[in-house]
mmCIF file of C-alpha atoms in Angstrom:
data_model
loop_
_atom_site.group_PDB
_atom_site.id
_atom_site.type_symbol
_atom_site.label_atom_id
_atom_site.label_comp_id
_atom_site.label_asym_id
_atom_site.label_seq_id
_atom_site.Cartn_x
_atom_site.Cartn_y
_atom_site.Cartn_z
ATOM 1 C CA MET A 1 -5.696 -2.384 26.789
ATOM 2 C CA SER A 2 -4.072 -2.846 23.377
ATOM 3 C CA ILE A 3 -5.810 -1.252 20.414
ATOM 4 C CA ALA A 4 -5.060 -4.467 18.496
ATOM 5 C CA PRO A 5 -5.285 -7.484 20.846
ATOM 6 C CA SER A 6 -3.894 -10.778 19.590
ATOM 7 C CA THR A 7 -7.337 -12.393 19.517
ATOM 8 C CA PHE A 8 -8.567 -9.723 17.110
ATOM 9 C CA LEU A 9 -5.433 -9.960 14.980
ATOM 10 C CA LYS A 10 -5.838 -13.732 14.743
ATOM 11 C CA HIS A 11 -9.434 -13.207 13.627
ATOM 12 C CA ILE A 12 -8.590 -10.844 10.783
ATOM 13 C CA GLN A 13 -5.570 -12.944 9.822
ATOM 14 C CA ASN A 14 -7.912 -15.852 9.163
ATOM 15 C CA LEU A 15 -10.160 -13.769 6.909
ATOM 16 C CA TYR A 16 -7.707 -13.842 4.005
ATOM 17 C CA PRO A 17 -7.930 -17.054 1.944
ATOM 18 C CA SER A 18 -4.913 -19.231 1.265
ATOM 19 C CA ARG A 19 -3.153 -17.901 -1.778
ATOM 20 C CA GLN A 20 -3.396 -20.143 -4.804
ATOM 21 C CA ILE A 21 -0.981 -19.364 -7.608
ATOM 22 C CA ASN A 22 -2.603 -20.340 -10.891
ATOM 23 C CA SER A 23 -1.394 -20.417 -14.463
ATOM 24 C CA ASN A 24 -2.645 -16.940 -15.282
ATOM 25 C CA ILE A 25 0.349 -15.045 -16.658
ATOM 26 C CA GLN A 26 -0.664 -11.752 -15.069
ATOM 27 C CA ALA A 27 -1.109 -13.387 -11.666
ATOM 28 C CA LEU A 28 2.244 -15.151 -11.901
ATOM 29 C CA ALA A 29 3.944 -11.856 -12.684
ATOM 30 C CA ALA A 30 2.220 -10.130 -9.792
ATOM 31 C CA PHE A 31 3.293 -12.863 -7.395
ATOM 32 C CA SER A 32 6.873 -13.087 -8.658
ATOM 33 C CA ASP A 33 8.068 -12.075 -5.183
ATOM 34 C CA TYR A 34 5.882 -14.747 -3.558
ATOM 35 C CA ASN A 35 7.222 -15.567 -0.115
ATOM 36 C CA PRO A 36 5.493 -18.442 1.726
ATOM 37 C CA ALA A 37 6.363 -17.049 5.161
ATOM 38 C CA LEU A 38 4.591 -13.759 4.387
ATOM 39 C CA SER A 39 2.104 -14.989 1.795
ATOM 40 C CA ASN A 40 -0.917 -13.776 3.748
ATOM 41 C CA PRO A 41 -0.894 -9.982 3.339
ATOM 42 C CA TRP A 42 -3.451 -9.350 6.107
ATOM 43 C CA TYR A 43 -0.853 -7.538 8.232
ATOM 44 C CA ILE A 44 -0.210 -4.978 5.480
ATOM 45 C CA ILE A 45 -3.928 -4.257 5.090
ATOM 46 C CA ALA A 46 -4.521 -3.997 8.836
ATOM 47 C CA ALA A 47 -1.501 -1.791 9.522
ATOM 48 C CA VAL A 48 -2.562 0.653 6.800
ATOM 49 C CA ALA A 49 -6.164 0.704 8.041
ATOM 50 C CA TYR A 50 -4.950 1.603 11.529
ATOM 51 C CA SER A 51 -2.496 4.181 10.188
ATOM 52 C CA ALA A 52 -5.015 5.854 7.873
ATOM 53 C CA SER A 53 -7.447 6.012 10.808
ATOM 54 C CA ASN A 54 -4.729 7.785 12.827
ATOM 55 C CA ARG A 55 -4.312 4.902 15.246
ATOM 56 C CA PRO A 56 -0.526 4.542 15.048
ATOM 57 C CA GLN A 57 -0.424 2.062 17.943
ATOM 58 C CA GLY A 58 -1.799 -0.576 15.589
ATOM 59 C CA ALA A 59 1.418 -0.843 13.565
ATOM 60 C CA PRO A 60 3.734 -1.974 16.399
ATOM 61 C CA SER A 61 1.099 -4.421 17.676
ATOM 62 C CA ILE A 62 0.854 -6.024 14.243
ATOM 63 C CA PHE A 63 4.619 -6.151 13.810
ATOM 64 C CA ASN A 64 5.132 -7.877 17.165
ATOM 65 C CA TYR A 65 2.331 -10.355 16.475
ATOM 66 C CA VAL A 66 3.651 -11.435 13.065
ATOM 67 C CA TRP A 67 7.283 -11.291 14.177
ATOM 68 C CA GLN A 68 6.584 -13.712 17.027
ATOM 69 C CA GLU A 69 4.892 -16.049 14.548
ATOM 70 C CA LEU A 70 7.935 -15.959 12.270
ATOM 71 C CA LYS A 71 10.266 -16.720 15.168
ATOM 72 C CA VAL A 72 8.119 -19.656 16.310
ATOM 73 C CA GLN A 73 8.269 -20.977 12.737
ATOM 74 C CA ASN A 74 12.080 -20.552 12.755
ATOM 75 C CA GLU A 75 11.898 -18.228 9.792
ATOM 76 C CA SER A 76 15.110 -16.662 8.566
ATOM 77 C CA VAL A 77 16.361 -13.288 9.702
ATOM 78 C CA GLU A 78 15.909 -12.170 6.093
ATOM 79 C CA ASN A 79 12.186 -12.908 6.244
ATOM 80 C CA GLN A 80 11.912 -11.161 9.598
ATOM 81 C CA ARG A 81 13.604 -8.112 8.129
ATOM 82 C CA LEU A 82 11.319 -8.331 5.095
ATOM 83 C CA LEU A 83 8.318 -8.152 7.426
ATOM 84 C CA ALA A 84 9.621 -4.887 8.876
ATOM 85 C CA ARG A 85 10.292 -3.470 5.421
ATOM 86 C CA LYS A 86 6.888 -4.424 4.052
ATOM 87 C CA LEU A 87 5.122 -2.743 6.956
ATOM 88 C CA ARG A 88 7.172 0.436 6.607
ATOM 89 C CA GLU A 89 6.678 0.537 2.846
ATOM 90 C CA ALA A 90 2.925 -0.048 3.085
ATOM 91 C CA ILE A 91 2.496 2.773 5.584
ATOM 92 C CA PHE A 92 4.736 5.029 3.500
ATOM 93 C CA LYS A 93 2.751 4.371 0.322
ATOM 94 C CA SER A 94 -0.576 4.833 2.082
ATOM 95 C CA GLY A 95 0.464 8.292 3.219
ATOM 96 C CA LEU A 96 -0.231 9.661 -0.247
ATOM 97 C CA ILE A 97 -3.903 8.915 0.455
ATOM 98 C CA SER A 98 -4.252 9.271 4.218
ATOM 99 C CA GLY A 99 -1.843 12.194 4.631
ATOM 100 C CA TYR A 100 1.804 11.934 5.645
ATOM 101 C CA SER A 101 1.162 13.251 9.131
ATOM 102 C CA LYS A 102 -0.666 9.982 9.848
ATOM 103 C CA ALA A 103 1.996 7.911 8.116
ATOM 104 C CA ILE A 104 4.716 9.625 10.159
ATOM 105 C CA ASN A 105 2.857 8.872 13.375
ATOM 106 C CA SER A 106 2.604 5.180 12.512
ATOM 107 C CA LEU A 107 6.181 4.892 11.273
ATOM 108 C CA ALA A 108 7.403 6.555 14.470
ATOM 109 C CA ALA A 109 5.378 4.147 16.622
ATOM 110 C CA LEU A 110 6.705 1.212 14.616
ATOM 111 C CA HIS A 111 10.269 2.471 14.950
ATOM 112 C CA GLU A 112 10.001 2.509 18.734
ATOM 113 C CA VAL A 113 9.523 -1.273 18.896
ATOM 114 C CA MET A 114 11.757 -2.140 15.953
ATOM 115 C CA PRO A 115 14.834 -4.224 16.828
ATOM 116 C CA GLU A 116 18.028 -2.454 15.881
ATOM 117 C CA GLU A 117 18.940 -5.093 13.302
ATOM 118 C CA PHE A 118 15.698 -4.469 11.401
ATOM 119 C CA ARG A 119 16.005 -0.699 11.261
ATOM 120 C CA GLU A 120 17.256 0.871 8.069
ATOM 121 C CA SER A 121 20.758 2.276 8.182
ATOM 122 C CA GLY A 122 20.118 4.326 5.066
ATOM 123 C CA PRO A 123 17.454 5.027 2.469
ATOM 124 C CA LEU A 124 16.265 2.136 0.305
ATOM 125 C CA ARG A 125 15.774 4.604 -2.507
ATOM 126 C CA HIS A 126 18.469 6.743 -4.029
ATOM 127 C CA VAL A 127 17.537 10.286 -3.193
ATOM 128 C CA LEU A 128 17.832 13.473 -5.159
ATOM 129 C CA PHE A 129 15.752 16.577 -4.857
ATOM 130 C CA LEU A 130 14.961 18.222 -8.187
ATOM 131 C CA THR A 131 12.979 21.351 -8.726
ATOM 132 C CA PHE A 132 11.177 22.022 -11.925
ATOM 133 C CA TYR A 133 8.369 24.269 -13.098
ATOM 134 C CA LEU A 134 4.967 22.832 -13.846
ATOM 135 C CA VAL A 135 2.279 24.467 -15.942
ATOM 136 C CA ARG A 136 1.858 28.063 -14.781
ATOM 137 C CA LEU A 137 5.332 27.944 -13.228
ATOM 138 C CA TYR A 138 4.351 26.085 -10.056
ATOM 139 C CA LEU A 139 7.540 24.997 -8.352
ATOM 140 C CA LEU A 140 7.550 21.440 -7.051
ATOM 141 C CA SER A 141 10.207 19.488 -5.174
ATOM 142 C CA ILE A 142 10.345 15.827 -6.168
ATOM 143 C CA LEU A 143 11.993 12.996 -4.279
ATOM 144 C CA LEU A 144 13.647 10.697 -6.785
ATOM 145 C CA ARG A 145 14.387 7.057 -6.064
ATOM 146 C CA ASP A 146 17.367 6.838 -8.420
ATOM 147 C CA PHE A 147 19.263 9.913 -9.546
ATOM 148 C CA HIS A 148 20.506 8.088 -12.656
ATOM 149 C CA VAL A 149 16.950 7.717 -14.005
ATOM 150 C CA SER A 150 14.988 10.456 -15.746
ATOM 151 C CA LEU A 151 11.537 11.684 -14.842
ATOM 152 C CA GLU A 152 10.368 10.324 -18.178
ATOM 153 C CA HIS A 153 11.297 6.839 -16.962
ATOM 154 C CA TYR A 154 9.108 7.196 -13.884
ATOM 155 C CA ASP A 155 6.340 8.710 -15.973
ATOM 156 C CA LYS A 156 6.349 5.552 -18.117
ATOM 157 C CA ILE A 157 6.225 3.369 -15.000
ATOM 158 C CA GLY A 158 3.310 5.452 -13.776
ATOM 159 C CA VAL A 159 1.420 5.162 -17.062
ATOM 160 C CA ASP A 160 1.928 1.391 -17.184
ATOM 161 C CA LEU A 161 0.789 0.873 -13.590
ATOM 162 C CA PHE A 162 -2.157 3.246 -13.985
ATOM 163 C CA ASN A 163 -3.338 1.372 -17.078
ATOM 164 C CA SER A 164 -2.893 -1.991 -15.354
ATOM 165 C CA ILE A 165 -4.997 -0.904 -12.380
ATOM 166 C CA TYR A 166 -7.745 0.931 -14.266
ATOM 167 C CA GLY A 167 -7.973 -1.218 -17.412
ATOM 168 C CA ASN A 168 -10.707 -0.024 -19.749
ATOM 169 C CA THR A 169 -11.571 2.753 -17.281
ATOM 170 C CA ALA A 170 -8.076 4.279 -17.461
ATOM 171 C CA GLU A 171 -8.913 6.824 -20.160
ATOM 172 C CA PRO A 172 -12.120 8.218 -18.569
ATOM 173 C CA THR A 173 -10.430 8.330 -15.160
ATOM 174 C CA GLN A 174 -7.444 10.159 -16.634
ATOM 175 C CA ASN A 175 -9.815 12.545 -18.404
ATOM 176 C CA LEU A 176 -11.600 13.228 -15.105
ATOM 177 C CA LEU A 177 -8.316 14.144 -13.410
ATOM 178 C CA ASP A 178 -7.290 16.301 -16.376
ATOM 179 C CA THR A 179 -10.621 18.120 -16.276
ATOM 180 C CA ILE A 180 -10.783 18.903 -12.572
ATOM 181 C CA TYR A 181 -7.121 20.016 -12.369
ATOM 182 C CA PRO A 182 -4.501 19.270 -15.053
ATOM 183 C CA ASP A 183 -1.576 19.298 -12.599
ATOM 184 C CA LEU A 184 -3.263 16.492 -10.660
ATOM 185 C CA ALA A 185 -3.398 14.145 -13.641
ATOM 186 C CA GLY A 186 0.072 14.674 -15.052
ATOM 187 C CA ALA A 187 3.073 15.438 -12.895
ATOM 188 C CA PHE A 188 1.420 14.536 -9.608
ATOM 189 C CA SER A 189 -0.816 11.510 -10.141
ATOM 190 C CA ARG A 190 0.995 9.810 -12.994
ATOM 191 C CA THR A 191 4.663 10.644 -12.395
ATOM 192 C CA ILE A 192 4.837 11.031 -8.618
ATOM 193 C CA GLY A 193 1.938 8.881 -7.419
ATOM 194 C CA TYR A 194 1.912 5.930 -9.787
ATOM 195 C CA GLY A 195 5.511 6.270 -10.923
ATOM 196 C CA LEU A 196 7.708 7.303 -8.008
ATOM 197 C CA ILE A 197 5.607 6.079 -5.071
ATOM 198 C CA TYR A 198 3.324 3.210 -6.064
ATOM 199 C CA GLY A 199 5.526 2.085 -8.953
ATOM 200 C CA HIS A 200 8.375 1.177 -6.608
ATOM 201 C CA THR A 201 7.725 -2.576 -6.293
ATOM 202 C CA GLU A 202 10.985 -3.956 -4.884
ATOM 203 C CA ILE A 203 9.407 -4.428 -1.428
ATOM 204 C CA LEU A 204 5.667 -4.597 -2.046
ATOM 205 C CA SER A 205 4.302 -6.304 -5.148
ATOM 206 C CA PRO A 206 1.791 -4.446 -7.339
ATOM 207 C CA ILE A 207 -1.040 -6.418 -5.723
ATOM 208 C CA GLU A 208 0.205 -5.674 -2.209
ATOM 209 C CA THR A 209 0.485 -2.020 -3.175
ATOM 210 C CA SER A 210 -3.084 -2.131 -4.452
ATOM 211 C CA TYR A 211 -4.201 -3.569 -1.105
ATOM 212 C CA THR A 212 -2.603 -0.653 0.736
ATOM 213 C CA LEU A 213 -4.622 1.750 -1.411
ATOM 214 C CA VAL A 214 -7.880 -0.081 -0.713
ATOM 215 C CA ALA A 215 -7.241 -0.125 3.044
ATOM 216 C CA ALA A 216 -6.338 3.561 3.176
ATOM 217 C CA LEU A 217 -9.343 4.554 1.080
ATOM 218 C CA ILE A 218 -11.739 2.534 3.240
ATOM 219 C CA ALA A 219 -10.405 4.293 6.343
ATOM 220 C CA ALA A 220 -10.775 7.612 4.503
ATOM 221 C CA ASP A 221 -14.442 6.925 3.626
ATOM 222 C CA THR A 222 -14.090 7.663 -0.101
ATOM 223 C CA PRO A 223 -16.419 5.215 -1.876
ATOM 224 C CA LEU A 224 -15.709 6.284 -5.447
ATOM 225 C CA GLN A 225 -12.009 5.577 -5.142
ATOM 226 C CA ILE A 226 -12.610 2.433 -3.065
ATOM 227 C CA GLY A 227 -14.574 1.037 -5.991
ATOM 228 C CA TRP A 228 -11.805 1.959 -8.408
ATOM 229 C CA HIS A 229 -9.185 0.075 -6.437
ATOM 230 C CA LEU A 230 -11.278 -2.953 -5.501
ATOM 231 C CA ASN A 231 -11.545 -3.485 -9.251
ATOM 232 C CA GLY A 232 -7.919 -2.532 -9.766
ATOM 233 C CA ALA A 233 -6.668 -5.232 -7.408
ATOM 234 C CA GLN A 234 -8.515 -7.823 -9.480
ATOM 235 C CA ARG A 235 -7.064 -6.461 -12.710
ATOM 236 C CA LEU A 236 -3.598 -6.887 -11.204
ATOM 237 C CA GLY A 237 -4.281 -10.585 -10.572
ATOM 238 C CA ALA A 238 -5.959 -10.863 -7.156
ATOM 239 C CA THR A 239 -8.942 -13.190 -7.017
ATOM 240 C CA PHE A 240 -12.475 -12.065 -6.231
ATOM 241 C CA GLU A 241 -12.287 -13.892 -2.867
ATOM 242 C CA GLU A 242 -8.977 -12.258 -1.969
ATOM 243 C CA VAL A 243 -10.265 -8.766 -2.702
ATOM 244 C CA LYS A 244 -13.408 -9.459 -0.656
ATOM 245 C CA ALA A 245 -11.138 -10.430 2.224
ATOM 246 C CA VAL A 246 -9.084 -7.232 1.843
ATOM 247 C CA ARG A 247 -12.256 -5.177 2.096
ATOM 248 C CA GLU A 248 -13.454 -7.169 5.107
ATOM 249 C CA ILE A 249 -10.141 -6.865 6.975
ATOM 250 C CA ALA A 250 -10.012 -3.096 6.495
ATOM 251 C CA VAL A 251 -13.657 -2.693 7.493
ATOM 252 C CA GLU A 252 -13.160 -4.840 10.609
ATOM 253 C CA VAL A 253 -10.158 -2.759 11.684
ATOM 254 C CA VAL A 254 -11.926 0.556 11.194
ATOM 255 C CA LYS A 255 -15.009 -0.720 13.032
ATOM 256 C CA SER A 256 -12.858 -1.988 15.913
ATOM 257 C CA ILE A 257 -11.707 1.534 16.743
ATOM 258 C CA GLY A 258 -15.245 2.880 16.758
ATOM 259 C CA LYS A 259 -15.035 4.862 13.545
ATOM 260 C CA GLN A 260 -18.242 5.277 11.544
ATOM 261 C CA TRP A 261 -18.613 5.942 7.853
ATOM 262 C CA GLU A 262 -20.860 8.583 6.365
ATOM 263 C CA ASN A 263 -21.045 6.550 3.161
ATOM 264 C CA GLU A 264 -21.566 2.879 2.397
ATOM 265 C CA VAL A 265 -18.348 0.991 1.779
ATOM 266 C CA PRO A 266 -18.716 -0.428 -1.756
ATOM 267 C CA GLU A 267 -18.994 -4.192 -2.116
ATOM 268 C CA VAL A 268 -16.615 -6.101 -4.340
ATOM 269 C CA THR A 269 -17.892 -6.789 -7.853
ATOM 270 C CA LEU A 270 -16.233 -8.752 -10.616
ATOM 271 C CA ALA A 271 -13.932 -6.443 -12.540
#
């Protein structure tokens, strides 16, 4: 029996409300890559929830379900390829939270069912490995997306995205990270996490990226951070109803595999 039967996928697909683009400037910017064929991001949320729960079989089931829908709707090959890329990118980004062993498992399962024409022939990011010394001479290898761009550039992207997500809580959150371990707040969280990984928005929009974080955190049972990113998704332009649906989809997926939380999953509040 499939871990993600089509009846269940149809159910969670219908949980996300129809996207309404309003005149809010921030929302318009966030939805600048709006694609009607893939406007319901439920599949991103669900795939990440399965992946972060270490149920890699969920990713190929979701891909096949949505892919068949796109073919029935006579969607372009470009949109079909975009589906594959969005799923891969969401799982990749979620690995920073769930652990890359889980992300690798899901990406491998997805690759097995991926048509040859939708596989990547090369990296979407320009790659360069740099080594540099952090405070106390810790050596870190960093995967760069573009070898023509400096680390300072990605640090700025990280700062901008961090501030957009956390709003008026950005400073106390940054101070918390600085206090518990300075390396976490600077080179890792800001430059690598929010700059290099989450700040890459050519495939997933900032809001879609935020949804991947919420889904992964719900599967990880970390209520403090879930609350941060439920609010963060709203600050990026998602509506209250949309964020409620993101929470519900992730919760439904995690429940469907029999996983239980030790903590209450925070409810959505107005940010």
